[in-house]
Amino acid sequence: MGTTLASLVTNKRRVSALKSLGIVTVGDALTYYPFRVTEPVPLRAIREAAPGQQMAFAAVIRDMRVVPMNARRGYRLEATVDDADFARSRRVPGSTARLTFFSYRKSYVDWVSVRLRAGTSVVVSGMPGEYMGQLQFTHPEILTVAPVPAGAGAGLEGYARGAASGNGAFAGSADPYASAQSAYPPAATAPSGAALKYDADTVQEALTRVCRPRPVYHASSRISSEHIHETILGLLWMMGARTSSTPDGQLAGAGAAGIVAPATDTIAVQNGEEKSGTTAESGAEALSQSIPDVLPESVRKAKNLMHRAEAFLAIHDPASTARFKEAIETLRYEEAFVSQVSLLKARSHAHKSAAHSCPLVTDSLRDQFIASLPFSLTAGQQQVIHDIAADLAHDWPMQRLLQGEVGSGKTVVALAAMLQAVDAGYQAVLVAPTQVLAEQHAETIGRMVEQLKPAIPVTLLTGGMKLAARRKALAAASSGEPGIIVATHAAFSKTFQAPHLALVVIDEQHRFGVEQRESLNAKTDDGTTPHLLVMTATPIPRTAAMTWFGDLDISWLTELPGGRKPIRTVVVNEADAATMCRMFAHIRARVDAGERAYIVCPRIDADDEGNEGGSGVSAAAGSARGRAAASGSSARTAAGGRATRAAADAIGIDDPYETFDENGETVARPPLHAVAEIADRLQKLPQFQGIRFATLTGRDKDDVKTQVMADFAGGETPILVSTTVIEVGVDVKQASCIVIFDADRYGLSQLHQLRGRVGRGGTNSWAFLISRAEPGSPAEQRLEVIHHSLDGAEIAQADLEFRGAGDVLGDAQSGGKSSLKLLRVVKDADMIADARTRAEQLLAADPELADEVQLAGAVLDFTRGNETFLTSS
């Protein structure tokens, strides 16, 4: 499964095109799932044709001609086909039809001409139409059939049986063509030295190939779905598959359609390999050995699931749509089971590690701090602080996720925990995702602890600090003196040492991977593992949290501290000029009253085809992903033209609600607004005469960001036009208005996060969602959810139901190399619960998976491939 395609596929252009889709290895190819399968194509004779209805038939080429199109340039190729023998098998008179092809390329016309020489037997699949009184198929799919050797039988019982069964396709038999052979005259002898290559050896084989359901993959301008399918089938053939998965549950069986051996100019087939292993039995056995099962046999049988090899074959070469769905369910359960085993093992491993015990003491710093607060803690805060205190007293590491609404008081809870660790004589680190947020945390914490006795040192460490200040901060940390360290990603560097580290608090969990968190575990000299508290304001429904954070204890803060007023949310159609004018006048009035306003755009500038990493429309790590997953996360090009899913991923704008046409290409939508463009337009409006604007994007250096935010908070530039860099942690209490352009293109949870940037000072506040969504469209319906709700959990649930786990969970849609491609957090909640129960039973009997080698390997791969286990931005 880890073999690279470059070593197997001889067509280097195809290798490059597949790589652009994220398909590099055999395993990548097999898990690049189709997003749909076509329905079986019915067999019909030409006389049974119905315009606009797909059909397939066998025929012989009677004549062919190429006509230059002088007026339009290019060529038109016309071939007349006769289905007399095929029609006889269906008990209808034979007839003729015209096959028509258009092209500006002479090379293409020449290639088709060679294939459609008079006398050639063909199988045709396409949509019939009518032109000048004659039935016509325009650019149908054509498979040429090899001539029948002299003396071969010419029975057509298979066709007759298919016709008698009622629908002429697959009724009455798993394979109605089993006894059919070509009854057509041999094709004319090929010119000397130009041996013709035929697409199929028999009419039976060709009809089976065009009539069976076929998977459709998200493709690109560089490679078609058909070529992706051809490559995957070639790989399956090399791994031992010789026949398609059949409905009786076997890998192969009598009468099953054969997988055609790949051409040597496509797949690097070894000499003699094409002749080996051609029996159904050996093919089935070889494929199951190449693709061993991951699920324990007992679980697979109890759930009546397919073998893993059988499931891959049924997905990429399905005998029926029902078979395809059954295979998808098998691999979906496999993902659920592997993920739950991984989480349970991680939890078990954590409880076996040693940690510093930090029990509460009399007249503790924590209690002093709580007593000094100018407000009373909510009941939720008190309960979470109590739970964390109990965890910290243990000699094994706490692993707790704290989820709370924006402004619910998570920082107070985290500070109480850090003070408990400091009181016990240890160090605590708070890791923030940005320098701006780290500086705000350091300032806020320093202010909150300045009255405590004894004094608590608060050290700030960021990557943007001047060298002298940075060295001083690193020295303070490495001294081991009890205290609080507030850091950015700098805490993960090799130069950072905290020998007496007992507690790590990670703010906005989704910005840090498991590997980064584990690097902090190595910061202690005594081999202990720090207690871990991870916090997120991204709302996660309980079922989703249990799925993804099964290795953590979970606490929720649902109450908001007193004094905060509800944010009024207004959805504005961008084409409604009158409402837009009133909105700008309102913002000017609030600015004149001493308040501040955010204007948010998804892109940095109009010339930039992508947005900045981590701060655009649900921005994500964005490598190509297998897309049979819970939702789509590809996006539009900046120019608003059509783009394939892979091309959109490369751009980096992650539009969570993108829709695709039947060919896997995105539907054109308007270009996204940019910071530079909007800032320029707004400053020219009469409503903002005399008002200074500032801009902020992820491209700005840390010292520039700090200065911009200081000027904004101080009122020198009361209107800030930015990307979503302000989404997390920015706390300007005077901010009362936020305007979000292209709101219909964001995830609902991200809109809720952005909305939480205002109203933090107790003033009345407004969120204006600017939309270009069509009336009555799904995009408009989504915005209505956030218009009418301030409940983050309710919004996150709606977000998941609208489009899967996109910007709520870091899965295959937004986390790069996630192992999960099929599992759906909401719809598959019952499946996940079942998998967790069975995983617990398995681990109770075999904690180290000693008897399940393949499962142990899959668990290791899952852990390595999910560095984010987390909410994405």
PDB file of C-alpha atoms in Angstrom, residues 435-660:
ATOM      1  CA  GLN A 435       1.868  36.870  19.225  1.00  0.00           C
ATOM      2  CA  VAL A 436      -0.992  39.346  19.614  1.00  0.00           C
ATOM      3  CA  LEU A 437      -2.960  36.875  21.720  1.00  0.00           C
ATOM      4  CA  ALA A 438       0.101  35.875  23.765  1.00  0.00           C
ATOM      5  CA  GLU A 439       0.808  39.527  24.588  1.00  0.00           C
ATOM      6  CA  GLN A 440      -2.830  40.063  25.591  1.00  0.00           C
ATOM      7  CA  HIS A 441      -2.766  36.978  27.823  1.00  0.00           C
ATOM      8  CA  ALA A 442       0.503  38.052  29.453  1.00  0.00           C
ATOM      9  CA  GLU A 443      -0.860  41.536  30.140  1.00  0.00           C
ATOM     10  CA  THR A 444      -4.190  40.246  31.473  1.00  0.00           C
ATOM     11  CA  ILE A 445      -2.599  37.567  33.689  1.00  0.00           C
ATOM     12  CA  GLY A 446       0.039  39.973  34.993  1.00  0.00           C
ATOM     13  CA  ARG A 447      -2.701  42.389  36.008  1.00  0.00           C
ATOM     14  CA  MET A 448      -4.762  39.652  37.687  1.00  0.00           C
ATOM     15  CA  VAL A 449      -1.909  38.238  39.817  1.00  0.00           C
ATOM     16  CA  GLU A 450      -0.098  41.464  40.762  1.00  0.00           C
ATOM     17  CA  GLN A 451      -1.799  41.613  44.179  1.00  0.00           C
ATOM     18  CA  LEU A 452      -1.120  37.984  45.114  1.00  0.00           C
ATOM     19  CA  LYS A 453       1.399  37.045  47.788  1.00  0.00           C
ATOM     20  CA  PRO A 454       4.015  35.798  47.223  1.00  0.00           C
ATOM     21  CA  ALA A 455       4.556  37.523  43.875  1.00  0.00           C
ATOM     22  CA  ILE A 456       4.111  35.380  40.788  1.00  0.00           C
ATOM     23  CA  PRO A 457       6.579  35.916  37.930  1.00  0.00           C
ATOM     24  CA  VAL A 458       4.849  36.090  34.509  1.00  0.00           C
ATOM     25  CA  THR A 459       7.244  35.583  31.585  1.00  0.00           C
ATOM     26  CA  LEU A 460       6.357  36.358  27.967  1.00  0.00           C
ATOM     27  CA  LEU A 461       8.137  34.387  25.220  1.00  0.00           C
ATOM     28  CA  THR A 462       7.374  34.960  21.530  1.00  0.00           C
ATOM     29  CA  GLY A 463       9.226  34.438  18.290  1.00  0.00           C
ATOM     30  CA  GLY A 464       9.050  38.146  17.455  1.00  0.00           C
ATOM     31  CA  MET A 465      10.862  39.363  20.567  1.00  0.00           C
ATOM     32  CA  LYS A 466      14.194  41.138  20.306  1.00  0.00           C
ATOM     33  CA  LEU A 467      17.152  38.879  20.970  1.00  0.00           C
ATOM     34  CA  ALA A 468      18.024  40.291  24.400  1.00  0.00           C
ATOM     35  CA  ALA A 469      14.442  40.014  25.673  1.00  0.00           C
ATOM     36  CA  ARG A 470      14.115  36.528  24.253  1.00  0.00           C
ATOM     37  CA  ARG A 471      17.318  35.353  25.951  1.00  0.00           C
ATOM     38  CA  LYS A 472      16.111  36.786  29.237  1.00  0.00           C
ATOM     39  CA  ALA A 473      12.767  34.967  28.894  1.00  0.00           C
ATOM     40  CA  LEU A 474      14.477  31.679  27.999  1.00  0.00           C
ATOM     41  CA  ALA A 475      16.793  32.041  30.996  1.00  0.00           C
ATOM     42  CA  ALA A 476      13.849  32.638  33.322  1.00  0.00           C
ATOM     43  CA  ALA A 477      12.130  29.511  32.025  1.00  0.00           C
ATOM     44  CA  SER A 478      15.251  27.335  32.221  1.00  0.00           C
ATOM     45  CA  SER A 479      15.886  28.404  35.840  1.00  0.00           C
ATOM     46  CA  GLY A 480      12.984  26.210  36.931  1.00  0.00           C
ATOM     47  CA  GLU A 481      11.651  28.938  39.241  1.00  0.00           C
ATOM     48  CA  PRO A 482       7.931  28.476  39.941  1.00  0.00           C
ATOM     49  CA  GLY A 483       5.928  30.846  37.767  1.00  0.00           C
ATOM     50  CA  ILE A 484       3.764  31.320  34.704  1.00  0.00           C
ATOM     51  CA  ILE A 485       5.175  31.400  31.161  1.00  0.00           C
ATOM     52  CA  VAL A 486       3.028  32.738  28.313  1.00  0.00           C
ATOM     53  CA  ALA A 487       4.382  31.685  24.930  1.00  0.00           C
ATOM     54  CA  THR A 488       3.595  31.267  21.237  1.00  0.00           C
ATOM     55  CA  HIS A 489       4.953  28.463  19.055  1.00  0.00           C
ATOM     56  CA  ALA A 490       8.320  29.471  20.526  1.00  0.00           C
ATOM     57  CA  ALA A 491       7.503  27.072  23.383  1.00  0.00           C
ATOM     58  CA  PHE A 492       7.930  24.186  20.938  1.00  0.00           C
ATOM     59  CA  SER A 493      11.482  25.204  19.948  1.00  0.00           C
ATOM     60  CA  LYS A 494      14.551  23.261  21.071  1.00  0.00           C
ATOM     61  CA  THR A 495      15.914  26.331  22.882  1.00  0.00           C
ATOM     62  CA  PHE A 496      12.959  26.437  25.275  1.00  0.00           C
ATOM     63  CA  GLN A 497      13.554  24.483  28.477  1.00  0.00           C
ATOM     64  CA  ALA A 498      11.324  24.405  31.565  1.00  0.00           C
ATOM     65  CA  PRO A 499      12.771  21.761  33.914  1.00  0.00           C
ATOM     66  CA  HIS A 500       9.976  21.958  36.501  1.00  0.00           C
ATOM     67  CA  LEU A 501       7.043  22.075  34.094  1.00  0.00           C
ATOM     68  CA  ALA A 502       3.902  20.610  35.654  1.00  0.00           C
ATOM     69  CA  LEU A 503       1.052  22.108  33.575  1.00  0.00           C
ATOM     70  CA  VAL A 504       0.635  23.012  29.908  1.00  0.00           C
ATOM     71  CA  VAL A 505      -2.412  25.038  28.880  1.00  0.00           C
ATOM     72  CA  ILE A 506      -3.011  25.279  25.125  1.00  0.00           C
ATOM     73  CA  ASP A 507      -5.363  28.028  23.991  1.00  0.00           C
ATOM     74  CA  GLU A 508      -7.243  27.360  20.784  1.00  0.00           C
ATOM     75  CA  GLN A 509      -6.358  23.678  20.599  1.00  0.00           C
ATOM     76  CA  HIS A 510      -6.864  23.429  16.838  1.00  0.00           C
ATOM     77  CA  ARG A 511      -3.790  25.515  16.023  1.00  0.00           C
ATOM     78  CA  PHE A 512      -1.405  22.918  17.459  1.00  0.00           C
ATOM     79  CA  GLY A 513      -0.770  19.313  16.489  1.00  0.00           C
ATOM     80  CA  VAL A 514      -0.200  16.281  18.662  1.00  0.00           C
ATOM     81  CA  GLU A 515       3.506  16.270  17.809  1.00  0.00           C
ATOM     82  CA  GLN A 516       3.886  19.853  19.050  1.00  0.00           C
ATOM     83  CA  ARG A 517       2.050  19.046  22.266  1.00  0.00           C
ATOM     84  CA  GLU A 518       4.253  16.016  22.816  1.00  0.00           C
ATOM     85  CA  SER A 519       7.367  18.144  22.343  1.00  0.00           C
ATOM     86  CA  LEU A 520       6.365  19.967  25.527  1.00  0.00           C
ATOM     87  CA  ASN A 521       6.141  16.628  27.330  1.00  0.00           C
ATOM     88  CA  ALA A 522       9.881  16.292  26.831  1.00  0.00           C
ATOM     89  CA  LYS A 523      10.631  19.612  28.551  1.00  0.00           C
ATOM     90  CA  THR A 524      10.887  18.077  32.012  1.00  0.00           C
ATOM     91  CA  ASP A 525      14.217  16.769  33.300  1.00  0.00           C
ATOM     92  CA  ASP A 526      12.716  14.170  35.609  1.00  0.00           C
ATOM     93  CA  GLY A 527      10.823  12.175  32.982  1.00  0.00           C
ATOM     94  CA  THR A 528       7.354  13.227  34.121  1.00  0.00           C
ATOM     95  CA  THR A 529       4.586  14.214  31.734  1.00  0.00           C
ATOM     96  CA  PRO A 530       2.968  17.624  32.324  1.00  0.00           C
ATOM     97  CA  HIS A 531      -0.729  17.906  33.023  1.00  0.00           C
ATOM     98  CA  LEU A 532      -2.520  19.120  29.893  1.00  0.00           C
ATOM     99  CA  LEU A 533      -5.462  21.519  29.599  1.00  0.00           C
ATOM    100  CA  VAL A 534      -6.535  22.352  26.051  1.00  0.00           C
ATOM    101  CA  MET A 535      -9.096  25.080  25.416  1.00  0.00           C
ATOM    102  CA  THR A 536     -11.237  25.947  22.439  1.00  0.00           C
ATOM    103  CA  ALA A 537     -13.936  28.504  21.748  1.00  0.00           C
ATOM    104  CA  THR A 538     -14.928  26.733  18.531  1.00  0.00           C
ATOM    105  CA  PRO A 539     -18.285  25.170  19.396  1.00  0.00           C
ATOM    106  CA  ILE A 540     -18.230  21.400  19.083  1.00  0.00           C
ATOM    107  CA  PRO A 541     -21.441  19.339  19.424  1.00  0.00           C
ATOM    108  CA  ARG A 542     -21.206  16.745  22.156  1.00  0.00           C
ATOM    109  CA  THR A 543     -21.327  13.799  19.724  1.00  0.00           C
ATOM    110  CA  ALA A 544     -18.469  15.307  17.730  1.00  0.00           C
ATOM    111  CA  ALA A 545     -16.426  15.998  20.837  1.00  0.00           C
ATOM    112  CA  MET A 546     -16.856  12.437  22.041  1.00  0.00           C
ATOM    113  CA  THR A 547     -15.727  11.229  18.623  1.00  0.00           C
ATOM    114  CA  TRP A 548     -12.605  13.310  18.301  1.00  0.00           C
ATOM    115  CA  PHE A 549     -11.589  13.956  21.893  1.00  0.00           C
ATOM    116  CA  GLY A 550     -12.193  10.483  23.253  1.00  0.00           C
ATOM    117  CA  ASP A 551      -8.743  10.554  24.837  1.00  0.00           C
ATOM    118  CA  LEU A 552      -9.606  13.657  26.875  1.00  0.00           C
ATOM    119  CA  ASP A 553     -11.972  14.456  29.705  1.00  0.00           C
ATOM    120  CA  ILE A 554     -14.325  17.175  28.457  1.00  0.00           C
ATOM    121  CA  SER A 555     -15.685  20.191  30.317  1.00  0.00           C
ATOM    122  CA  TRP A 556     -18.176  22.695  28.940  1.00  0.00           C
ATOM    123  CA  LEU A 557     -18.654  26.320  29.960  1.00  0.00           C
ATOM    124  CA  THR A 558     -22.091  27.300  28.734  1.00  0.00           C
ATOM    125  CA  GLU A 559     -22.909  30.357  30.873  1.00  0.00           C
ATOM    126  CA  LEU A 560     -21.692  33.841  29.960  1.00  0.00           C
ATOM    127  CA  PRO A 561     -20.495  36.134  32.770  1.00  0.00           C
ATOM    128  CA  GLY A 562     -22.920  38.857  33.766  1.00  0.00           C
ATOM    129  CA  GLY A 563     -22.909  42.200  31.975  1.00  0.00           C
ATOM    130  CA  ARG A 564     -22.588  40.918  28.402  1.00  0.00           C
ATOM    131  CA  LYS A 565     -25.450  41.875  26.126  1.00  0.00           C
ATOM    132  CA  PRO A 566     -26.673  39.737  23.234  1.00  0.00           C
ATOM    133  CA  ILE A 567     -25.105  40.623  19.875  1.00  0.00           C
ATOM    134  CA  ARG A 568     -27.659  41.770  17.307  1.00  0.00           C
ATOM    135  CA  THR A 569     -27.066  39.941  14.028  1.00  0.00           C
ATOM    136  CA  VAL A 570     -28.240  41.419  10.715  1.00  0.00           C
ATOM    137  CA  VAL A 571     -27.998  39.686   7.325  1.00  0.00           C
ATOM    138  CA  VAL A 572     -27.569  42.232   4.509  1.00  0.00           C
ATOM    139  CA  ASN A 573     -27.796  41.500   0.798  1.00  0.00           C
ATOM    140  CA  GLU A 574     -24.858  43.255  -0.829  1.00  0.00           C
ATOM    141  CA  ALA A 575     -27.061  44.332  -3.742  1.00  0.00           C
ATOM    142  CA  ASP A 576     -29.367  46.236  -1.333  1.00  0.00           C
ATOM    143  CA  ALA A 577     -27.668  49.646  -1.626  1.00  0.00           C
ATOM    144  CA  ALA A 578     -30.092  51.436   0.720  1.00  0.00           C
ATOM    145  CA  THR A 579     -29.488  48.999   3.581  1.00  0.00           C
ATOM    146  CA  MET A 580     -25.737  49.062   2.991  1.00  0.00           C
ATOM    147  CA  CYS A 581     -25.787  52.874   3.262  1.00  0.00           C
ATOM    148  CA  ARG A 582     -27.764  52.754   6.519  1.00  0.00           C
ATOM    149  CA  MET A 583     -25.305  50.189   7.898  1.00  0.00           C
ATOM    150  CA  PHE A 584     -22.288  52.402   7.122  1.00  0.00           C
ATOM    151  CA  ALA A 585     -24.054  55.418   8.677  1.00  0.00           C
ATOM    152  CA  HIS A 586     -24.724  53.354  11.808  1.00  0.00           C
ATOM    153  CA  ILE A 587     -21.050  52.328  12.030  1.00  0.00           C
ATOM    154  CA  ARG A 588     -19.994  55.985  11.693  1.00  0.00           C
ATOM    155  CA  ALA A 589     -22.333  56.904  14.541  1.00  0.00           C
ATOM    156  CA  ARG A 590     -20.838  54.202  16.777  1.00  0.00           C
ATOM    157  CA  VAL A 591     -17.292  55.330  15.912  1.00  0.00           C
ATOM    158  CA  ASP A 592     -18.228  58.930  16.750  1.00  0.00           C
ATOM    159  CA  ALA A 593     -19.455  57.601  20.109  1.00  0.00           C
ATOM    160  CA  GLY A 594     -15.933  56.282  20.818  1.00  0.00           C
ATOM    161  CA  GLU A 595     -16.475  52.700  19.731  1.00  0.00           C
ATOM    162  CA  ARG A 596     -14.603  50.546  17.202  1.00  0.00           C
ATOM    163  CA  ALA A 597     -15.572  48.473  14.143  1.00  0.00           C
ATOM    164  CA  TYR A 598     -14.080  45.431  12.404  1.00  0.00           C
ATOM    165  CA  ILE A 599     -14.513  44.877   8.665  1.00  0.00           C
ATOM    166  CA  VAL A 600     -13.615  41.268   7.703  1.00  0.00           C
ATOM    167  CA  CYS A 601     -12.765  40.009   4.206  1.00  0.00           C
ATOM    168  CA  PRO A 602     -11.681  36.499   3.168  1.00  0.00           C
ATOM    169  CA  ARG A 603      -8.790  37.543   0.922  1.00  0.00           C
ATOM    170  CA  ILE A 604      -5.794  39.832   1.297  1.00  0.00           C
ATOM    171  CA  ASP A 605      -5.774  41.631  -2.042  1.00  0.00           C
ATOM    172  CA  ALA A 606      -7.528  41.438  -5.379  1.00  0.00           C
ATOM    173  CA  ASP A 607      -4.495  40.058  -7.204  1.00  0.00           C
ATOM    174  CA  ASP A 608      -4.054  37.247  -4.713  1.00  0.00           C
ATOM    175  CA  GLU A 609      -5.723  34.075  -5.966  1.00  0.00           C
ATOM    176  CA  GLY A 610      -5.503  32.479  -2.576  1.00  0.00           C
ATOM    177  CA  ASN A 611      -5.891  33.635   0.940  1.00  0.00           C
ATOM    178  CA  GLU A 612      -3.382  33.434   3.695  1.00  0.00           C
ATOM    179  CA  GLY A 613      -2.838  30.151   5.425  1.00  0.00           C
ATOM    180  CA  GLY A 614      -4.946  29.875   8.497  1.00  0.00           C
ATOM    181  CA  SER A 615      -6.967  33.013   8.068  1.00  0.00           C
ATOM    182  CA  GLY A 616      -9.317  32.821   5.151  1.00  0.00           C
ATOM    183  CA  VAL A 617     -12.728  31.352   4.626  1.00  0.00           C
ATOM    184  CA  SER A 618     -12.412  28.390   6.948  1.00  0.00           C
ATOM    185  CA  ALA A 619      -8.758  28.298   5.975  1.00  0.00           C
ATOM    186  CA  ALA A 620      -7.142  24.944   6.362  1.00  0.00           C
ATOM    187  CA  ALA A 621      -3.993  23.011   5.772  1.00  0.00           C
ATOM    188  CA  GLY A 622      -5.383  22.243   2.363  1.00  0.00           C
ATOM    189  CA  SER A 623      -3.673  19.310   0.725  1.00  0.00           C
ATOM    190  CA  ALA A 624      -5.673  17.239  -1.717  1.00  0.00           C
ATOM    191  CA  ARG A 625      -8.039  14.844  -0.029  1.00  0.00           C
ATOM    192  CA  GLY A 626     -10.178  11.847  -0.858  1.00  0.00           C
ATOM    193  CA  ARG A 627     -13.601  13.364  -1.305  1.00  0.00           C
ATOM    194  CA  ALA A 628     -16.188  10.804  -0.587  1.00  0.00           C
ATOM    195  CA  ALA A 629     -15.882  12.297   2.859  1.00  0.00           C
ATOM    196  CA  ALA A 630     -18.423  14.130   4.937  1.00  0.00           C
ATOM    197  CA  SER A 631     -18.385  17.323   2.972  1.00  0.00           C
ATOM    198  CA  GLY A 632     -16.665  19.332   0.286  1.00  0.00           C
ATOM    199  CA  SER A 633     -13.936  21.711   1.176  1.00  0.00           C
ATOM    200  CA  SER A 634     -12.571  22.845  -2.094  1.00  0.00           C
ATOM    201  CA  ALA A 635     -13.147  26.361  -3.252  1.00  0.00           C
ATOM    202  CA  ARG A 636     -13.401  28.986  -5.881  1.00  0.00           C
ATOM    203  CA  THR A 637     -10.647  30.610  -7.756  1.00  0.00           C
ATOM    204  CA  ALA A 638     -10.349  34.308  -7.060  1.00  0.00           C
ATOM    205  CA  ALA A 639     -11.396  35.068 -10.607  1.00  0.00           C
ATOM    206  CA  GLY A 640     -14.693  33.346 -10.019  1.00  0.00           C
ATOM    207  CA  GLY A 641     -14.228  30.910 -12.899  1.00  0.00           C
ATOM    208  CA  ARG A 642     -14.616  27.158 -12.843  1.00  0.00           C
ATOM    209  CA  ALA A 643     -12.053  25.179 -10.903  1.00  0.00           C
ATOM    210  CA  THR A 644     -11.581  21.553 -10.094  1.00  0.00           C
ATOM    211  CA  ARG A 645     -11.528  20.407  -6.508  1.00  0.00           C
ATOM    212  CA  ALA A 646      -7.790  19.801  -6.623  1.00  0.00           C
ATOM    213  CA  ALA A 647      -7.044  23.193  -8.152  1.00  0.00           C
ATOM    214  CA  ALA A 648      -9.096  24.860  -5.453  1.00  0.00           C
ATOM    215  CA  ASP A 649      -7.206  23.033  -2.747  1.00  0.00           C
ATOM    216  CA  ALA A 650      -3.952  24.298  -4.220  1.00  0.00           C
ATOM    217  CA  ILE A 651      -5.237  27.857  -4.062  1.00  0.00           C
ATOM    218  CA  GLY A 652      -5.913  27.471  -0.366  1.00  0.00           C
ATOM    219  CA  ILE A 653      -9.334  29.103   0.005  1.00  0.00           C
ATOM    220  CA  ASP A 654     -11.437  26.530   1.731  1.00  0.00           C
ATOM    221  CA  ASP A 655     -15.061  27.194   0.864  1.00  0.00           C
ATOM    222  CA  PRO A 656     -16.896  24.711   3.076  1.00  0.00           C
ATOM    223  CA  TYR A 657     -20.176  24.829   1.164  1.00  0.00           C
ATOM    224  CA  GLU A 658     -18.814  24.443  -2.352  1.00  0.00           C
ATOM    225  CA  THR A 659     -21.015  22.422  -4.681  1.00  0.00           C
ATOM    226  CA  PHE A 660     -19.860  20.340  -7.597  1.00  0.00           C
TER     227      PHE A 660
END
